[in-house]
CSV table of C-alpha atoms in Angstrom, one decimal:
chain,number,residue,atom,x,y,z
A,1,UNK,CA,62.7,28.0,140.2
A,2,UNK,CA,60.6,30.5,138.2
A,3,UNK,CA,62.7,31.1,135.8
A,4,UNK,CA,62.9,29.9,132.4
A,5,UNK,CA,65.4,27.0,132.1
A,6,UNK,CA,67.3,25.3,129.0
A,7,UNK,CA,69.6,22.5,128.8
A,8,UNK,CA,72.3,21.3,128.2
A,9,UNK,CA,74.3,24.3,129.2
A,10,UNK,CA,76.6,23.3,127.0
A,11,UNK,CA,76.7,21.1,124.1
A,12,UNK,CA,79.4,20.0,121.9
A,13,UNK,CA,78.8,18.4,118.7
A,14,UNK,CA,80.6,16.6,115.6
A,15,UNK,CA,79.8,18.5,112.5
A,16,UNK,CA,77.2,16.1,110.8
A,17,UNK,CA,75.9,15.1,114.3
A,18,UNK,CA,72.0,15.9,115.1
A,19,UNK,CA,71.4,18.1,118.6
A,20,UNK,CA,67.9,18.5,120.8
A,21,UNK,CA,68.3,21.8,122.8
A,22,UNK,CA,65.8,21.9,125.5
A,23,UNK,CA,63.5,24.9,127.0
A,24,UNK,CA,61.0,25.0,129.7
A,25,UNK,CA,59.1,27.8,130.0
A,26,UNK,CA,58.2,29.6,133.2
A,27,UNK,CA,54.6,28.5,134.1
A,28,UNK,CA,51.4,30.0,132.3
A,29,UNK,CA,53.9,31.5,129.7
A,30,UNK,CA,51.8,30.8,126.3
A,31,UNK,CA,54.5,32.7,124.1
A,32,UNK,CA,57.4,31.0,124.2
A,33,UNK,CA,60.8,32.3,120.9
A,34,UNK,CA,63.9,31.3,120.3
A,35,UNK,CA,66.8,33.0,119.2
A,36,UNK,CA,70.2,32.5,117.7
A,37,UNK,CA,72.6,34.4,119.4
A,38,UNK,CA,76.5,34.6,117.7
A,39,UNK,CA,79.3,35.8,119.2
A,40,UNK,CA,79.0,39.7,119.8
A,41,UNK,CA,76.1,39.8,118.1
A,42,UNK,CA,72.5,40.6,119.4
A,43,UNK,CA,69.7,37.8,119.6
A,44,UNK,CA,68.4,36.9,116.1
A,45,UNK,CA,64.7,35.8,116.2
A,46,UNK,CA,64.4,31.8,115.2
A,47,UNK,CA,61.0,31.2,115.7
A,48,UNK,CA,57.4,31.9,118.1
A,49,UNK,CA,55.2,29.5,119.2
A,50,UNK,CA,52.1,30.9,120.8
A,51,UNK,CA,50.9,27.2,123.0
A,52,UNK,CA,51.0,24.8,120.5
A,53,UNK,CA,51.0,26.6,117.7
A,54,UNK,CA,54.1,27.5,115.3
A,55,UNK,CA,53.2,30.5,114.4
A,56,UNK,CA,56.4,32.3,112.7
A,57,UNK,CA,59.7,29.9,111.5
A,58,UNK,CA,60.9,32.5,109.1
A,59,UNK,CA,63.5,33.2,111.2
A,60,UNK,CA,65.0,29.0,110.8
A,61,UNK,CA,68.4,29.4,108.8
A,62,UNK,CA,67.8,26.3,106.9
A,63,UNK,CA,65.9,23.1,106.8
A,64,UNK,CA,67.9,21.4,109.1
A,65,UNK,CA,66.5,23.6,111.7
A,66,UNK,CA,62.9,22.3,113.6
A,67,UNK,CA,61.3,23.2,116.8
A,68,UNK,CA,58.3,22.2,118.4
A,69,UNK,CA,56.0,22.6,121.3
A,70,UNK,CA,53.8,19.5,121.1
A,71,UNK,CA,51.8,20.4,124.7
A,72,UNK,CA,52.1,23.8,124.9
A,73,UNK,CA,54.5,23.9,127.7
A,74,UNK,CA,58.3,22.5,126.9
A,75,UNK,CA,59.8,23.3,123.5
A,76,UNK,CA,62.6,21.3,122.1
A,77,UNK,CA,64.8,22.6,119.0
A,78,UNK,CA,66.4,20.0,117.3
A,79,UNK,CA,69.6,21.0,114.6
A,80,UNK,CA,70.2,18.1,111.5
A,81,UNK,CA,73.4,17.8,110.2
A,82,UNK,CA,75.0,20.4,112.3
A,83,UNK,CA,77.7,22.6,110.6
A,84,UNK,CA,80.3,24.6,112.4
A,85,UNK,CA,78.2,27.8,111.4
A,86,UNK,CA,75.7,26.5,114.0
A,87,UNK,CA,77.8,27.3,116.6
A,88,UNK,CA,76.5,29.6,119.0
A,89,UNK,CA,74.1,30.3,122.0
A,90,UNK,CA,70.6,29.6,121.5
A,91,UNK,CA,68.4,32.0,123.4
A,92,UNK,CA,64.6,30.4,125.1
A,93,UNK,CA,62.4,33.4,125.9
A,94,UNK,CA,58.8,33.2,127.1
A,95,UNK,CA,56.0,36.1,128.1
A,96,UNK,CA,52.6,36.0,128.9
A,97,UNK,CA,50.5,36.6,126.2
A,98,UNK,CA,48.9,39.7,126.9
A,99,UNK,CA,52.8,40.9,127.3
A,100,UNK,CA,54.6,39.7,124.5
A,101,UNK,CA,56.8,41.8,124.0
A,102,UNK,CA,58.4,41.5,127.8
A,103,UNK,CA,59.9,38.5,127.7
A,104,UNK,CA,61.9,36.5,129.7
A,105,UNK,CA,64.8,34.7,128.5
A,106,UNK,CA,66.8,31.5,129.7
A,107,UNK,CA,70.3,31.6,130.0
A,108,UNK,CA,70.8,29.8,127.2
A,109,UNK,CA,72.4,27.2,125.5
A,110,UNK,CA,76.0,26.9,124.0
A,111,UNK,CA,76.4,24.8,121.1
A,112,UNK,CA,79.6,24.5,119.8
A,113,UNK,CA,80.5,22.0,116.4
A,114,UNK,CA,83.6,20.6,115.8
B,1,UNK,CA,62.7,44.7,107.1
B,2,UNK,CA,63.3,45.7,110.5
B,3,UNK,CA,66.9,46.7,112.0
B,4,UNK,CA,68.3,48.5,115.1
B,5,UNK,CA,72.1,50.4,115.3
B,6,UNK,CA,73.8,50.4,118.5
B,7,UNK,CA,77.2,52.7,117.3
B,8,UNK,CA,79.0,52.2,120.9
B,9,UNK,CA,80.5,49.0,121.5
B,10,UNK,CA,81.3,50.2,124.7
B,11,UNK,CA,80.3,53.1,127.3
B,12,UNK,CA,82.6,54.0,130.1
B,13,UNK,CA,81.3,56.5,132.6
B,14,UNK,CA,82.2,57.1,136.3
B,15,UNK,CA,79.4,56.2,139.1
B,16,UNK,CA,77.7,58.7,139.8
B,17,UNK,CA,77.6,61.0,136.5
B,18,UNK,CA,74.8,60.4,134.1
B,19,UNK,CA,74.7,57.7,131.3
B,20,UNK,CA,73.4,57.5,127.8
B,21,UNK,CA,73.4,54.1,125.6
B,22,UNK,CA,72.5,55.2,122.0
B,23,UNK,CA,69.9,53.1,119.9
B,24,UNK,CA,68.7,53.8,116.6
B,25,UNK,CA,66.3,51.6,114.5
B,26,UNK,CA,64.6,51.7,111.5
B,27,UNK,CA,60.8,49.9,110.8
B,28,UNK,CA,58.1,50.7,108.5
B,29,UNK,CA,55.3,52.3,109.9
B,30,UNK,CA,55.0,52.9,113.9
B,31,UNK,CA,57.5,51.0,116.1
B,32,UNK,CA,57.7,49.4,119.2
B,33,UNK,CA,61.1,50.0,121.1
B,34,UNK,CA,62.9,48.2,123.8
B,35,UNK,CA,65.7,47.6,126.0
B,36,UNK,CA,67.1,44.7,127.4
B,37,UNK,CA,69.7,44.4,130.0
B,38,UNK,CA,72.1,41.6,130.4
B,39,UNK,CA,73.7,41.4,133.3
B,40,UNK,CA,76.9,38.7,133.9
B,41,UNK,CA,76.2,35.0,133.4
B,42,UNK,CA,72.5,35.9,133.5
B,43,UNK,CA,69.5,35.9,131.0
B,44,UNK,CA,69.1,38.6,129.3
B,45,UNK,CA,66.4,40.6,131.4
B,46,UNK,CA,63.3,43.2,129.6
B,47,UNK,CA,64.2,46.9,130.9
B,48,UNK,CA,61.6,49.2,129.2
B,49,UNK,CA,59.5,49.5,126.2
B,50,UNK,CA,58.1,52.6,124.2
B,51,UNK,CA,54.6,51.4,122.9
B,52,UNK,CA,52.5,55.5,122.4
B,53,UNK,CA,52.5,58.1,124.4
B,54,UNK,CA,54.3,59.8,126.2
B,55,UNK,CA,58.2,60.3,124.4
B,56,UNK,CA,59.5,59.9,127.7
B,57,UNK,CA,59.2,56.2,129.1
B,58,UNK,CA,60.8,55.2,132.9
B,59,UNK,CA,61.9,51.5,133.5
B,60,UNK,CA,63.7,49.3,136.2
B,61,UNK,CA,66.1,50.5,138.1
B,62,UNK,CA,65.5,53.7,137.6
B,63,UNK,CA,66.6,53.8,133.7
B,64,UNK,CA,64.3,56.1,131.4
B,65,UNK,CA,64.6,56.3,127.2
B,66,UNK,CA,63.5,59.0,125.3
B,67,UNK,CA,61.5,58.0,121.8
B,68,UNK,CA,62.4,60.7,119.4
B,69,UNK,CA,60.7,60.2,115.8
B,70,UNK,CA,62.6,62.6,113.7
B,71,UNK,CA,65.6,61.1,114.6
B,72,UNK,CA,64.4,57.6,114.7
B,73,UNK,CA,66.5,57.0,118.3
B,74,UNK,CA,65.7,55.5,121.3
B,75,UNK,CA,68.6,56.5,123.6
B,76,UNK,CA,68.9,54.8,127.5
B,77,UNK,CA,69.1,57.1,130.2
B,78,UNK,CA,70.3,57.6,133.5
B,79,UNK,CA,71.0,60.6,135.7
B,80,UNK,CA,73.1,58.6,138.2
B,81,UNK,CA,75.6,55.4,137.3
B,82,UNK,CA,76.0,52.9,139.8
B,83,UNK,CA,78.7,50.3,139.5
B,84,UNK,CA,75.8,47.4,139.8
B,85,UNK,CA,74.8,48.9,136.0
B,86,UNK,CA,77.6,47.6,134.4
B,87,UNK,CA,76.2,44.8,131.9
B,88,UNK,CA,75.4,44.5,128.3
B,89,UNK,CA,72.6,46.6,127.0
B,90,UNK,CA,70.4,45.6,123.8
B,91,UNK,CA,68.0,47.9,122.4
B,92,UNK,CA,65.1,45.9,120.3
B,93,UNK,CA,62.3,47.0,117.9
B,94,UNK,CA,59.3,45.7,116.2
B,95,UNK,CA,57.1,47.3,113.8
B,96,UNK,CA,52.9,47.9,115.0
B,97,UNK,CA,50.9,45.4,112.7
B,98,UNK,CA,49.0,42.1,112.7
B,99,UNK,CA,50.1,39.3,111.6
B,100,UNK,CA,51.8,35.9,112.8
B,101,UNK,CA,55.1,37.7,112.3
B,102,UNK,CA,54.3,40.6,114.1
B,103,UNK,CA,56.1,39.4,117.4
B,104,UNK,CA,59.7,39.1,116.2
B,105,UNK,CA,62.0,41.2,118.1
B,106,UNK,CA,65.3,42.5,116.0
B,107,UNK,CA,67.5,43.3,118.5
B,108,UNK,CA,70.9,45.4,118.2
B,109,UNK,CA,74.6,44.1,118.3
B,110,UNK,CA,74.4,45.2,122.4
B,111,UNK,CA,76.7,48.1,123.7
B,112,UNK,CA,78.9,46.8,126.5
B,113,UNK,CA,78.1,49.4,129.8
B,114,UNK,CA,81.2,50.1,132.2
B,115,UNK,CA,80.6,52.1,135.7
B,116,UNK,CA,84.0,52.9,137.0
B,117,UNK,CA,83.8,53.4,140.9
């Protein structure tokens, strides 16, 4: 597939439990965001990694949120403690970096804490 | 800060007959303006963008938006529904500057497209 791809699908947690939400990026991407996405809301920017490189996190709620891209390719984000306000889909997009801006998003995952 | 209004929730419209999805934003300085299109359990997928130029900018599927400054809108276009449009539309914005921030999208609450046959 040449698409971008995230798992779980779905993930249900214990509030208090820790989560690793997985995103591979279509191949050659060097942009790579994710986004918190609430129910009937639009995607919220989280963070942008451009390779390697963390480049914005202003977007992370709260401490408890990390992501990282150690090789420049895969991108895991990891939520501590999770609190039913964590609940929702979290949105993997990447883009070429001459086209930033058109990105191409995974279909997400669904976190949902009990 | 950045922020993008999408006042329909939802846009009924009969295939065939024109369409219009209404976006307004506000950013300081020059914008960048998008729209994203998801369609049913699918990503969500990049439609068009108004960079310069031209007020007028043509996408997929044959979907235009018209950029108009005084009014600070972005409105989606099209002259003829079909039923395959029906999806959830997100207009986006960023503002034009430098900077390690300068790639976050703010996207709108999405308005909810319905092509009746």
């Amino acid at each position: 597939g040449a698409g971008v791809s995230q798992s779980p699908r779905y993930k249900v947690a214990k509030r208090g439990q820790d989560v690793a939400l997985r995103c591979d990026p279509i191949s050659g991407h060097v942009s790579l965001f994710w986004y918190q996405q609430a129910l009937g809301q639009g995607p919220e920017f989280l963070t942008y990694f451009q390779n390697e490189a963390q480049l914005d996190k202003s977007g992370l709620p709260s401490d408890r949120f990390f992501a990282e891209r150690p090789e420049g390719s895969v991108s895991t984000l990891k939520i501590q403690r999770t609190q039913q306000e964590d609940s929702a889909v979290y949105l993997c997009a990447s883009s070429l970096a001459t086209r930033v801006d058109e990105q191409f998003f995974g279909p997400g995952t669904r976190l949902t804490v009990l | 800060a950045q922020s993008v209004a999408q006042p329909e929730d939802q846009v009924n419209v009969a295939e065939g007959n024109p369409l219009t999805v209404k976006c307004t934003y506000s950013v300081s300085g020059n914008p960048y303006l998008f729209w994203y299109v998801q369609y049913p359990n699918r990503g969500l997928q990049f439609l068009l963008k108004y960079i310069t130029g031209d007020n007028l900018v043509k996408g997929s599927y044959g979907f235009e938006a018209e950029f108009n400054k005084s009014q600070t809108s972005f409105h989606l276009k099209k002259p003829s529904a079909l039923v395959s449009d029906s999806a959830l539309y997100f207009c986006a914005v960023r503002a034009l500057y430098s900077g390690a921030g300068s790639y976050q999208l703010t996207f709108g609450k999405g308005t909810k497209l319905s092509v009746i046959p």
